[in-house]
Amino acid sequence: KPFETEARYQQLLETFTESPLRSIWYWELVRRAAHQKQLPRINNLLLASKKETQDEKQKQAILWHQGEYNLEESPQASLNYFLNYVQKYPKDALVRTTIYKIRDKLSHLLTDSSHRSLGQIAYDQWMYQTAFAEFSSINNPTPDDIYMTGQSALKADFYPQAAVAFHKLKSSD
């Protein structure tokens, strides 16, 4: 018989402290808290689950979900979780989607440092148009930023923009 109450999952977590099923119970509690829009509870459950698990894939999933669940109510926290996710797991399949989500929903919160990080990760993922956009969004670019803007533009076949970036780099010498 399936467990029917939230209290039962909580009881299982308290009783079976070494069970390999703990992450499943946590996810079920998270799902139920999300259904009731209880963001603080969601965050507490995800944090508790992350502290317990040794499984890197679980930690990765938890980090991404922390970003997702906080997106509407706590965008700055969401951005921090998502940036941490893409920096820590740059080769993961969800990185592209996550970068697009950050650009679409959280771009107003990005700093020069954030644009730089996203630009580099996008470049490494062969997302050259996105990398170009991120490096171009840096308000106070360093010579390395200008170089990466030009490189990204070149790889994205944005030849006029590449020429402008490399000219700017050359004239700053």
PDB file of C-alpha atoms in Angstrom:
ATOM      1  CA  LYS A   1       0.000   0.000   0.000  1.00  0.00           C
ATOM      2  CA  PRO A   2       1.459   3.387  -0.941  1.00  0.00           C
ATOM      3  CA  PHE A   3       2.219   5.821   1.834  1.00  0.00           C
ATOM      4  CA  GLU A   4      -0.521   8.372   1.973  1.00  0.00           C
ATOM      5  CA  THR A   5       0.566  11.102   4.342  1.00  0.00           C
ATOM      6  CA  GLU A   6       3.401  13.532   4.607  1.00  0.00           C
ATOM      7  CA  ALA A   7       3.731  12.608   8.268  1.00  0.00           C
ATOM      8  CA  ARG A   8       4.435   9.004   7.258  1.00  0.00           C
ATOM      9  CA  TYR A   9       7.368  10.077   5.039  1.00  0.00           C
ATOM     10  CA  GLN A  10       8.683  12.236   7.852  1.00  0.00           C
ATOM     11  CA  GLN A  11       8.365   9.276  10.226  1.00  0.00           C
ATOM     12  CA  LEU A  12      10.280   7.069   7.791  1.00  0.00           C
ATOM     13  CA  LEU A  13      13.103   9.624   7.609  1.00  0.00           C
ATOM     14  CA  GLU A  14      13.289   9.783  11.385  1.00  0.00           C
ATOM     15  CA  THR A  15      13.103   6.020  11.900  1.00  0.00           C
ATOM     16  CA  PHE A  16      15.274   4.662   9.091  1.00  0.00           C
ATOM     17  CA  THR A  17      18.329   6.895   9.196  1.00  0.00           C
ATOM     18  CA  GLU A  18      20.477   4.520   7.112  1.00  0.00           C
ATOM     19  CA  SER A  19      17.911   3.490   4.511  1.00  0.00           C
ATOM     20  CA  PRO A  20      18.922   3.703   0.847  1.00  0.00           C
ATOM     21  CA  LEU A  21      15.368   4.941   0.177  1.00  0.00           C
ATOM     22  CA  ARG A  22      15.848   8.216   2.022  1.00  0.00           C
ATOM     23  CA  SER A  23      16.404  10.268  -1.126  1.00  0.00           C
ATOM     24  CA  ILE A  24      13.099   8.970  -2.529  1.00  0.00           C
ATOM     25  CA  TRP A  25      11.287   9.982   0.646  1.00  0.00           C
ATOM     26  CA  TYR A  26      12.875  13.425   0.517  1.00  0.00           C
ATOM     27  CA  TRP A  27      11.836  13.864  -3.128  1.00  0.00           C
ATOM     28  CA  GLU A  28       8.274  12.860  -2.272  1.00  0.00           C
ATOM     29  CA  LEU A  29       8.191  15.431   0.531  1.00  0.00           C
ATOM     30  CA  VAL A  30       9.636  18.063  -1.835  1.00  0.00           C
ATOM     31  CA  ARG A  31       6.991  17.226  -4.420  1.00  0.00           C
ATOM     32  CA  ARG A  32       4.237  17.606  -1.841  1.00  0.00           C
ATOM     33  CA  ALA A  33       5.687  20.890  -0.496  1.00  0.00           C
ATOM     34  CA  ALA A  34       5.934  22.212  -4.064  1.00  0.00           C
ATOM     35  CA  HIS A  35       2.298  21.328  -4.661  1.00  0.00           C
ATOM     36  CA  GLN A  36       1.445  23.441  -1.597  1.00  0.00           C
ATOM     37  CA  LYS A  37       3.871  26.205  -2.671  1.00  0.00           C
ATOM     38  CA  GLN A  38       5.898  25.969   0.553  1.00  0.00           C
ATOM     39  CA  LEU A  39       9.231  27.350  -0.649  1.00  0.00           C
ATOM     40  CA  PRO A  40      11.003  27.473   2.740  1.00  0.00           C
ATOM     41  CA  ARG A  41      10.063  23.826   3.357  1.00  0.00           C
ATOM     42  CA  ILE A  42      11.225  22.852  -0.128  1.00  0.00           C
ATOM     43  CA  ASN A  43      14.572  24.549   0.458  1.00  0.00           C
ATOM     44  CA  ASN A  44      14.994  22.894   3.866  1.00  0.00           C
ATOM     45  CA  LEU A  45      14.183  19.449   2.480  1.00  0.00           C
ATOM     46  CA  LEU A  46      16.528  19.844  -0.486  1.00  0.00           C
ATOM     47  CA  LEU A  47      19.306  21.084   1.765  1.00  0.00           C
ATOM     48  CA  ALA A  48      18.827  18.187   4.198  1.00  0.00           C
ATOM     49  CA  SER A  49      18.846  15.705   1.333  1.00  0.00           C
ATOM     50  CA  LYS A  50      21.977  17.267  -0.174  1.00  0.00           C
ATOM     51  CA  LYS A  51      23.796  17.095   3.168  1.00  0.00           C
ATOM     52  CA  GLU A  52      22.978  13.406   3.547  1.00  0.00           C
ATOM     53  CA  THR A  53      23.751  12.072   0.106  1.00  0.00           C
ATOM     54  CA  GLN A  54      27.150  10.978  -1.105  1.00  0.00           C
ATOM     55  CA  ASP A  55      25.804  10.502  -4.640  1.00  0.00           C
ATOM     56  CA  GLU A  56      27.146  13.267  -6.885  1.00  0.00           C
ATOM     57  CA  LYS A  57      24.272  12.836  -9.374  1.00  0.00           C
ATOM     58  CA  GLN A  58      21.803  13.393  -6.535  1.00  0.00           C
ATOM     59  CA  LYS A  59      23.663  16.524  -5.426  1.00  0.00           C
ATOM     60  CA  GLN A  60      23.633  17.731  -9.016  1.00  0.00           C
ATOM     61  CA  ALA A  61      19.872  17.176  -9.335  1.00  0.00           C
ATOM     62  CA  ILE A  62      19.220  18.850  -5.996  1.00  0.00           C
ATOM     63  CA  LEU A  63      21.255  21.918  -6.958  1.00  0.00           C
ATOM     64  CA  TRP A  64      19.371  22.298 -10.245  1.00  0.00           C
ATOM     65  CA  HIS A  65      16.013  21.877  -8.503  1.00  0.00           C
ATOM     66  CA  GLN A  66      16.989  24.485  -5.902  1.00  0.00           C
ATOM     67  CA  GLY A  67      17.372  26.917  -8.790  1.00  0.00           C
ATOM     68  CA  GLU A  68      14.120  25.826 -10.386  1.00  0.00           C
ATOM     69  CA  TYR A  69      11.965  25.959  -7.252  1.00  0.00           C
ATOM     70  CA  ASN A  70      13.270  29.423  -6.292  1.00  0.00           C
ATOM     71  CA  LEU A  71      12.841  30.938  -9.758  1.00  0.00           C
ATOM     72  CA  GLU A  72       9.589  32.812  -9.157  1.00  0.00           C
ATOM     73  CA  GLU A  73       9.703  33.746  -5.469  1.00  0.00           C
ATOM     74  CA  SER A  74      13.420  34.230  -4.928  1.00  0.00           C
ATOM     75  CA  PRO A  75      15.103  35.040  -8.245  1.00  0.00           C
ATOM     76  CA  GLN A  76      18.451  36.040  -6.728  1.00  0.00           C
ATOM     77  CA  ALA A  77      18.671  32.717  -4.896  1.00  0.00           C
ATOM     78  CA  SER A  78      17.636  30.948  -8.083  1.00  0.00           C
ATOM     79  CA  LEU A  79      20.374  32.707 -10.033  1.00  0.00           C
ATOM     80  CA  ASN A  80      22.954  31.737  -7.419  1.00  0.00           C
ATOM     81  CA  TYR A  81      21.868  28.093  -7.534  1.00  0.00           C
ATOM     82  CA  PHE A  82      21.823  28.000 -11.335  1.00  0.00           C
ATOM     83  CA  LEU A  83      25.221  29.715 -11.640  1.00  0.00           C
ATOM     84  CA  ASN A  84      26.670  27.301  -9.126  1.00  0.00           C
ATOM     85  CA  TYR A  85      25.135  24.451 -11.124  1.00  0.00           C
ATOM     86  CA  VAL A  86      26.551  25.482 -14.511  1.00  0.00           C
ATOM     87  CA  GLN A  87      29.971  26.210 -12.992  1.00  0.00           C
ATOM     88  CA  LYS A  88      30.134  22.955 -11.064  1.00  0.00           C
ATOM     89  CA  TYR A  89      28.676  20.708 -13.791  1.00  0.00           C
ATOM     90  CA  PRO A  90      29.578  22.421 -17.091  1.00  0.00           C
ATOM     91  CA  LYS A  91      29.374  19.204 -19.115  1.00  0.00           C
ATOM     92  CA  ASP A  92      25.913  18.188 -17.919  1.00  0.00           C
ATOM     93  CA  ALA A  93      23.113  17.869 -20.466  1.00  0.00           C
ATOM     94  CA  LEU A  94      20.980  20.499 -18.670  1.00  0.00           C
ATOM     95  CA  VAL A  95      23.659  23.205 -18.837  1.00  0.00           C
ATOM     96  CA  ARG A  96      22.484  24.566 -22.186  1.00  0.00           C
ATOM     97  CA  THR A  97      18.877  24.724 -21.030  1.00  0.00           C
ATOM     98  CA  THR A  98      19.958  26.291 -17.756  1.00  0.00           C
ATOM     99  CA  ILE A  99      22.001  28.981 -19.502  1.00  0.00           C
ATOM    100  CA  TYR A 100      19.014  29.838 -21.689  1.00  0.00           C
ATOM    101  CA  LYS A 101      16.763  29.911 -18.608  1.00  0.00           C
ATOM    102  CA  ILE A 102      19.161  32.288 -16.838  1.00  0.00           C
ATOM    103  CA  ARG A 103      19.296  34.543 -19.898  1.00  0.00           C
ATOM    104  CA  ASP A 104      15.528  34.456 -20.332  1.00  0.00           C
ATOM    105  CA  LYS A 105      14.319  34.800 -16.741  1.00  0.00           C
ATOM    106  CA  LEU A 106      17.208  36.205 -14.691  1.00  0.00           C
ATOM    107  CA  SER A 107      19.311  38.356 -17.020  1.00  0.00           C
ATOM    108  CA  HIS A 108      18.420  41.539 -15.101  1.00  0.00           C
ATOM    109  CA  LEU A 109      20.330  40.149 -12.105  1.00  0.00           C
ATOM    110  CA  LEU A 110      23.548  39.282 -13.928  1.00  0.00           C
ATOM    111  CA  THR A 111      26.796  41.025 -13.005  1.00  0.00           C
ATOM    112  CA  ASP A 112      29.936  41.340 -15.118  1.00  0.00           C
ATOM    113  CA  SER A 113      31.320  38.320 -13.303  1.00  0.00           C
ATOM    114  CA  SER A 114      28.155  36.320 -14.069  1.00  0.00           C
ATOM    115  CA  HIS A 115      28.272  37.283 -17.754  1.00  0.00           C
ATOM    116  CA  ARG A 116      31.941  36.289 -17.851  1.00  0.00           C
ATOM    117  CA  SER A 117      31.261  32.877 -16.286  1.00  0.00           C
ATOM    118  CA  LEU A 118      28.265  32.171 -18.502  1.00  0.00           C
ATOM    119  CA  GLY A 119      30.189  33.340 -21.554  1.00  0.00           C
ATOM    120  CA  GLN A 120      33.066  30.984 -20.833  1.00  0.00           C
ATOM    121  CA  ILE A 121      30.790  28.027 -20.144  1.00  0.00           C
ATOM    122  CA  ALA A 122      28.752  28.761 -23.279  1.00  0.00           C
ATOM    123  CA  TYR A 123      31.964  29.010 -25.307  1.00  0.00           C
ATOM    124  CA  ASP A 124      33.169  25.681 -23.930  1.00  0.00           C
ATOM    125  CA  GLN A 125      29.785  24.164 -24.883  1.00  0.00           C
ATOM    126  CA  TRP A 126      30.156  25.467 -28.467  1.00  0.00           C
ATOM    127  CA  MET A 127      27.306  27.906 -27.864  1.00  0.00           C
ATOM    128  CA  TYR A 128      29.202  30.669 -29.638  1.00  0.00           C
ATOM    129  CA  GLN A 129      26.289  33.039 -30.240  1.00  0.00           C
ATOM    130  CA  THR A 130      25.372  32.845 -26.564  1.00  0.00           C
ATOM    131  CA  ALA A 131      29.003  33.273 -25.542  1.00  0.00           C
ATOM    132  CA  PHE A 132      29.244  36.335 -27.785  1.00  0.00           C
ATOM    133  CA  ALA A 133      26.095  37.800 -26.218  1.00  0.00           C
ATOM    134  CA  GLU A 134      27.396  37.178 -22.692  1.00  0.00           C
ATOM    135  CA  PHE A 135      30.871  38.607 -23.289  1.00  0.00           C
ATOM    136  CA  SER A 136      29.299  41.568 -25.106  1.00  0.00           C
ATOM    137  CA  SER A 137      27.111  42.249 -22.062  1.00  0.00           C
ATOM    138  CA  ILE A 138      30.070  42.906 -19.762  1.00  0.00           C
ATOM    139  CA  ASN A 139      29.961  46.582 -18.793  1.00  0.00           C
ATOM    140  CA  ASN A 140      33.651  46.940 -17.933  1.00  0.00           C
ATOM    141  CA  PRO A 141      35.426  44.421 -20.145  1.00  0.00           C
ATOM    142  CA  THR A 142      39.020  43.444 -19.553  1.00  0.00           C
ATOM    143  CA  PRO A 143      41.312  42.753 -22.531  1.00  0.00           C
ATOM    144  CA  ASP A 144      40.589  39.032 -21.984  1.00  0.00           C
ATOM    145  CA  ASP A 145      36.844  39.740 -22.177  1.00  0.00           C
ATOM    146  CA  ILE A 146      37.285  41.678 -25.415  1.00  0.00           C
ATOM    147  CA  TYR A 147      39.395  38.854 -26.834  1.00  0.00           C
ATOM    148  CA  MET A 148      36.718  36.299 -25.911  1.00  0.00           C
ATOM    149  CA  THR A 149      34.048  38.542 -27.439  1.00  0.00           C
ATOM    150  CA  GLY A 150      36.025  38.507 -30.689  1.00  0.00           C
ATOM    151  CA  GLN A 151      36.697  34.764 -30.518  1.00  0.00           C
ATOM    152  CA  SER A 152      33.041  34.014 -29.837  1.00  0.00           C
ATOM    153  CA  ALA A 153      31.944  36.278 -32.671  1.00  0.00           C
ATOM    154  CA  LEU A 154      34.437  34.624 -35.013  1.00  0.00           C
ATOM    155  CA  LYS A 155      33.226  31.117 -34.100  1.00  0.00           C
ATOM    156  CA  ALA A 156      29.592  32.252 -34.479  1.00  0.00           C
ATOM    157  CA  ASP A 157      30.374  33.609 -37.970  1.00  0.00           C
ATOM    158  CA  PHE A 158      29.734  37.168 -36.781  1.00  0.00           C
ATOM    159  CA  TYR A 159      32.681  38.510 -38.751  1.00  0.00           C
ATOM    160  CA  PRO A 160      31.932  42.247 -38.498  1.00  0.00           C
ATOM    161  CA  GLN A 161      31.482  41.960 -34.704  1.00  0.00           C
ATOM    162  CA  ALA A 162      34.697  39.946 -34.458  1.00  0.00           C
ATOM    163  CA  ALA A 163      36.546  42.629 -36.406  1.00  0.00           C
ATOM    164  CA  VAL A 164      35.204  45.338 -34.085  1.00  0.00           C
ATOM    165  CA  ALA A 165      36.268  43.402 -30.974  1.00  0.00           C
ATOM    166  CA  PHE A 166      39.756  42.653 -32.286  1.00  0.00           C
ATOM    167  CA  HIS A 167      40.169  46.248 -33.448  1.00  0.00           C
ATOM    168  CA  LYS A 168      39.136  47.453 -29.985  1.00  0.00           C
ATOM    169  CA  LEU A 169      41.650  45.050 -28.457  1.00  0.00           C
ATOM    170  CA  LYS A 170      44.407  46.209 -30.784  1.00  0.00           C
ATOM    171  CA  SER A 171      43.689  49.882 -30.140  1.00  0.00           C
ATOM    172  CA  SER A 172      43.747  49.370 -26.362  1.00  0.00           C
ATOM    173  CA  ASP A 173      47.433  48.289 -26.484  1.00  0.00           C
TER     174      ASP A 173
END
